[in-house]
Amino acid sequence: MLSDTLHALLVDSRGRVWVGTLSGLNCIEDGRIISYAGAPGLARGAVYALYEGTDGSIFVGTSGGGLSRFRDWRFVTCTTAEGLSDDVINQIVVDDRDDIWMGHPRGVSRIPPQRRAARRAAEHRQERLRGPAPHPAFVAASASLASQQT
């Protein structure tokens, strides 16, 4: 684990246990602990909130890096630069209209499904240009092999 100070826990629909700590995000899957510290696209800092969306996306609220979404082995982050009211996200819930509500030091913000759909379309266009993201276990194994060769 990245830290022994836990802020958030989530068991997702696939049985993975997501752990938000003072130092970042971890996932326990099939008895293995995967640390996502420094993962491309993931906001840095403490993880205060975790939520699984209806499409299986994992939403990650951070202590200053905004809101990250994990889907298809890729993180995408939204911050105040993209329109969030605050980059500290303390709570995440989804209502029956599929609106994402976030609690933060400045109050409460909402992201409606239409706004997320537009962002996903833009992400999809970018993904077609750069190709699919590799599985994190492959990235870790590749990094381990590279360090052994030097």
Short mmCIF file of C-alpha atoms in Angstrom, two decimals:
data_model
loop_
_atom_site.label_atom_id
_atom_site.label_comp_id
_atom_site.label_asym_id
_atom_site.label_seq_id
_atom_site.Cartn_x
_atom_site.Cartn_y
_atom_site.Cartn_z
CA MET A 1 0.00 0.00 0.00
CA LEU A 2 1.09 3.54 -0.64
CA SER A 3 0.19 4.63 2.89
CA ASP A 4 -1.35 3.26 6.07
CA THR A 5 -3.67 6.29 6.33
CA LEU A 6 -6.92 5.30 4.62
CA HIS A 7 -9.49 7.84 3.48
CA ALA A 8 -11.81 5.87 1.17
CA LEU A 9 -12.77 2.27 0.39
CA LEU A 10 -14.84 0.83 -2.45
CA VAL A 11 -15.67 -2.71 -3.51
CA ASP A 12 -16.60 -2.49 -7.18
CA SER A 13 -18.95 -4.68 -9.23
CA ARG A 14 -16.01 -6.88 -10.30
CA GLY A 15 -15.01 -7.59 -6.68
CA ARG A 16 -11.92 -5.38 -6.70
CA VAL A 17 -11.21 -3.42 -3.52
CA TRP A 18 -10.17 0.17 -4.20
CA VAL A 19 -8.27 1.90 -1.39
CA GLY A 20 -7.81 5.66 -1.26
CA THR A 21 -4.91 6.66 0.97
CA LEU A 22 -2.99 9.74 2.01
CA SER A 23 -0.45 8.92 -0.72
CA GLY A 24 -2.76 7.90 -3.57
CA LEU A 25 -4.79 5.05 -5.03
CA ASN A 26 -4.41 1.28 -4.63
CA CYS A 27 -6.47 -1.63 -5.91
CA ILE A 28 -6.59 -5.13 -4.46
CA GLU A 29 -7.45 -7.68 -7.14
CA ASP A 30 -6.98 -11.46 -7.00
CA GLY A 31 -4.87 -11.10 -3.86
CA ARG A 32 -2.46 -8.61 -5.46
CA ILE A 33 -2.08 -4.97 -4.48
CA ILE A 34 -1.73 -2.64 -7.44
CA SER A 35 -0.44 0.85 -6.72
CA TYR A 36 -1.52 3.51 -9.18
CA ALA A 37 0.91 6.14 -7.87
CA GLY A 38 2.14 8.18 -10.80
CA ALA A 39 -0.21 6.50 -13.29
CA PRO A 40 -0.66 8.66 -16.41
CA GLY A 41 -3.82 10.74 -16.18
CA LEU A 42 -4.44 10.12 -12.45
CA ALA A 43 -4.58 13.18 -10.22
CA ARG A 44 -1.81 13.29 -7.64
CA GLY A 45 -2.36 13.56 -3.90
CA ALA A 46 -4.49 11.97 -1.23
CA VAL A 47 -7.60 10.13 -2.36
CA TYR A 48 -10.62 11.27 -0.32
CA ALA A 49 -13.54 9.71 -2.23
CA LEU A 50 -14.26 6.71 -4.46
CA TYR A 51 -17.40 5.85 -6.42
CA GLU A 52 -18.31 3.33 -9.12
CA GLY A 53 -20.43 4.68 -11.96
CA THR A 54 -23.21 2.78 -13.70
CA ASP A 55 -20.83 1.99 -16.60
CA GLY A 56 -18.20 0.50 -14.26
CA SER A 57 -16.01 3.62 -14.25
CA ILE A 58 -14.25 4.29 -10.96
CA PHE A 59 -14.37 7.96 -9.92
CA VAL A 60 -11.55 9.19 -7.69
CA GLY A 61 -11.86 12.39 -5.64
CA THR A 62 -8.54 13.86 -4.57
CA SER A 63 -7.09 16.40 -2.15
CA GLY A 64 -6.19 18.96 -4.77
CA GLY A 65 -5.93 17.20 -8.10
CA GLY A 66 -9.63 17.24 -8.98
CA LEU A 67 -11.74 14.29 -10.09
CA SER A 68 -10.22 11.32 -11.95
CA ARG A 69 -12.09 8.60 -13.80
CA PHE A 70 -10.67 5.11 -14.38
CA ARG A 71 -12.15 3.25 -17.33
CA ASP A 72 -10.68 0.82 -19.88
CA TRP A 73 -7.34 0.83 -18.00
CA ARG A 74 -6.96 4.58 -18.47
CA PHE A 75 -7.27 7.55 -16.10
CA VAL A 76 -8.71 10.89 -17.18
CA THR A 77 -8.75 13.85 -14.78
CA CYS A 78 -10.97 16.90 -14.62
CA THR A 79 -9.85 19.96 -12.62
CA THR A 80 -10.84 23.59 -12.16
CA ALA A 81 -9.13 24.19 -15.51
CA GLU A 82 -11.89 22.09 -17.11
CA GLY A 83 -14.67 23.69 -15.07
CA LEU A 84 -14.79 22.02 -11.65
CA SER A 85 -15.61 24.40 -8.80
CA ASP A 86 -12.80 23.03 -6.64
CA ASP A 87 -9.89 20.59 -7.02
CA VAL A 88 -10.50 19.10 -3.55
CA ILE A 89 -13.22 16.44 -3.85
CA ASN A 90 -14.38 15.04 -0.49
CA GLN A 91 -17.46 13.08 -1.56
CA ILE A 92 -18.94 11.58 -4.74
CA VAL A 93 -22.49 10.30 -5.26
CA VAL A 94 -24.69 9.65 -8.29
CA ASP A 95 -28.42 10.30 -8.32
CA ASP A 96 -31.22 8.46 -10.14
CA ARG A 97 -30.79 10.74 -13.19
CA ASP A 98 -27.11 9.65 -13.40
CA ASP A 99 -25.85 13.09 -12.37
CA ILE A 100 -22.54 12.98 -10.49
CA TRP A 101 -22.60 15.13 -7.36
CA MET A 102 -19.35 16.11 -5.65
CA GLY A 103 -18.84 17.65 -2.23
CA HIS A 104 -15.90 20.01 -1.85
CA PRO A 105 -14.76 22.92 0.38
CA ARG A 106 -16.71 25.43 -1.75
CA GLY A 107 -19.98 23.49 -1.59
CA VAL A 108 -21.55 21.00 -4.01
CA SER A 109 -21.13 20.57 -7.77
CA ARG A 110 -22.98 18.46 -10.33
CA ILE A 111 -21.84 16.92 -13.62
CA PRO A 112 -24.81 15.85 -15.77
CA PRO A 113 -24.59 12.81 -18.08
CA GLN A 114 -24.66 15.00 -21.21
CA ARG A 115 -21.45 16.75 -20.19
CA ARG A 116 -19.75 13.41 -19.48
CA ALA A 117 -20.92 12.03 -22.84
CA ALA A 118 -19.31 14.97 -24.67
CA ARG A 119 -16.07 14.46 -22.74
CA ARG A 120 -16.08 10.69 -23.49
CA ALA A 121 -16.50 11.42 -27.21
CA ALA A 122 -13.47 13.72 -27.09
CA GLU A 123 -11.47 11.08 -25.17
CA HIS A 124 -12.46 8.44 -27.74
CA ARG A 125 -11.14 10.63 -30.57
CA GLN A 126 -7.85 11.06 -28.69
CA GLU A 127 -7.64 7.30 -27.99
CA ARG A 128 -8.02 6.48 -31.68
CA LEU A 129 -5.01 8.71 -32.33
CA ARG A 130 -2.75 7.16 -29.67
CA GLY A 131 -4.08 3.56 -29.45
CA PRO A 132 -5.39 1.60 -26.46
CA ALA A 133 -3.81 1.87 -23.02
CA PRO A 134 -1.77 -1.13 -21.82
CA HIS A 135 -2.89 -3.13 -18.78
CA PRO A 136 -1.08 -1.82 -15.62
CA ALA A 137 0.33 -5.28 -14.84
CA PHE A 138 2.02 -5.25 -18.26
CA VAL A 139 3.43 -1.77 -17.63
CA ALA A 140 4.79 -2.85 -14.21
CA ALA A 141 6.32 -6.02 -15.69
CA SER A 142 7.88 -4.04 -18.54
CA ALA A 143 9.37 -1.52 -16.09
CA SER A 144 10.73 -4.36 -13.96
CA LEU A 145 12.35 -6.02 -16.98
CA ALA A 146 13.84 -2.73 -18.15
CA SER A 147 15.40 -2.08 -14.73
CA GLN A 148 16.89 -5.60 -14.67
CA GLN A 149 18.51 -5.08 -18.08
CA THR A 150 20.40 -1.96 -17.01
#
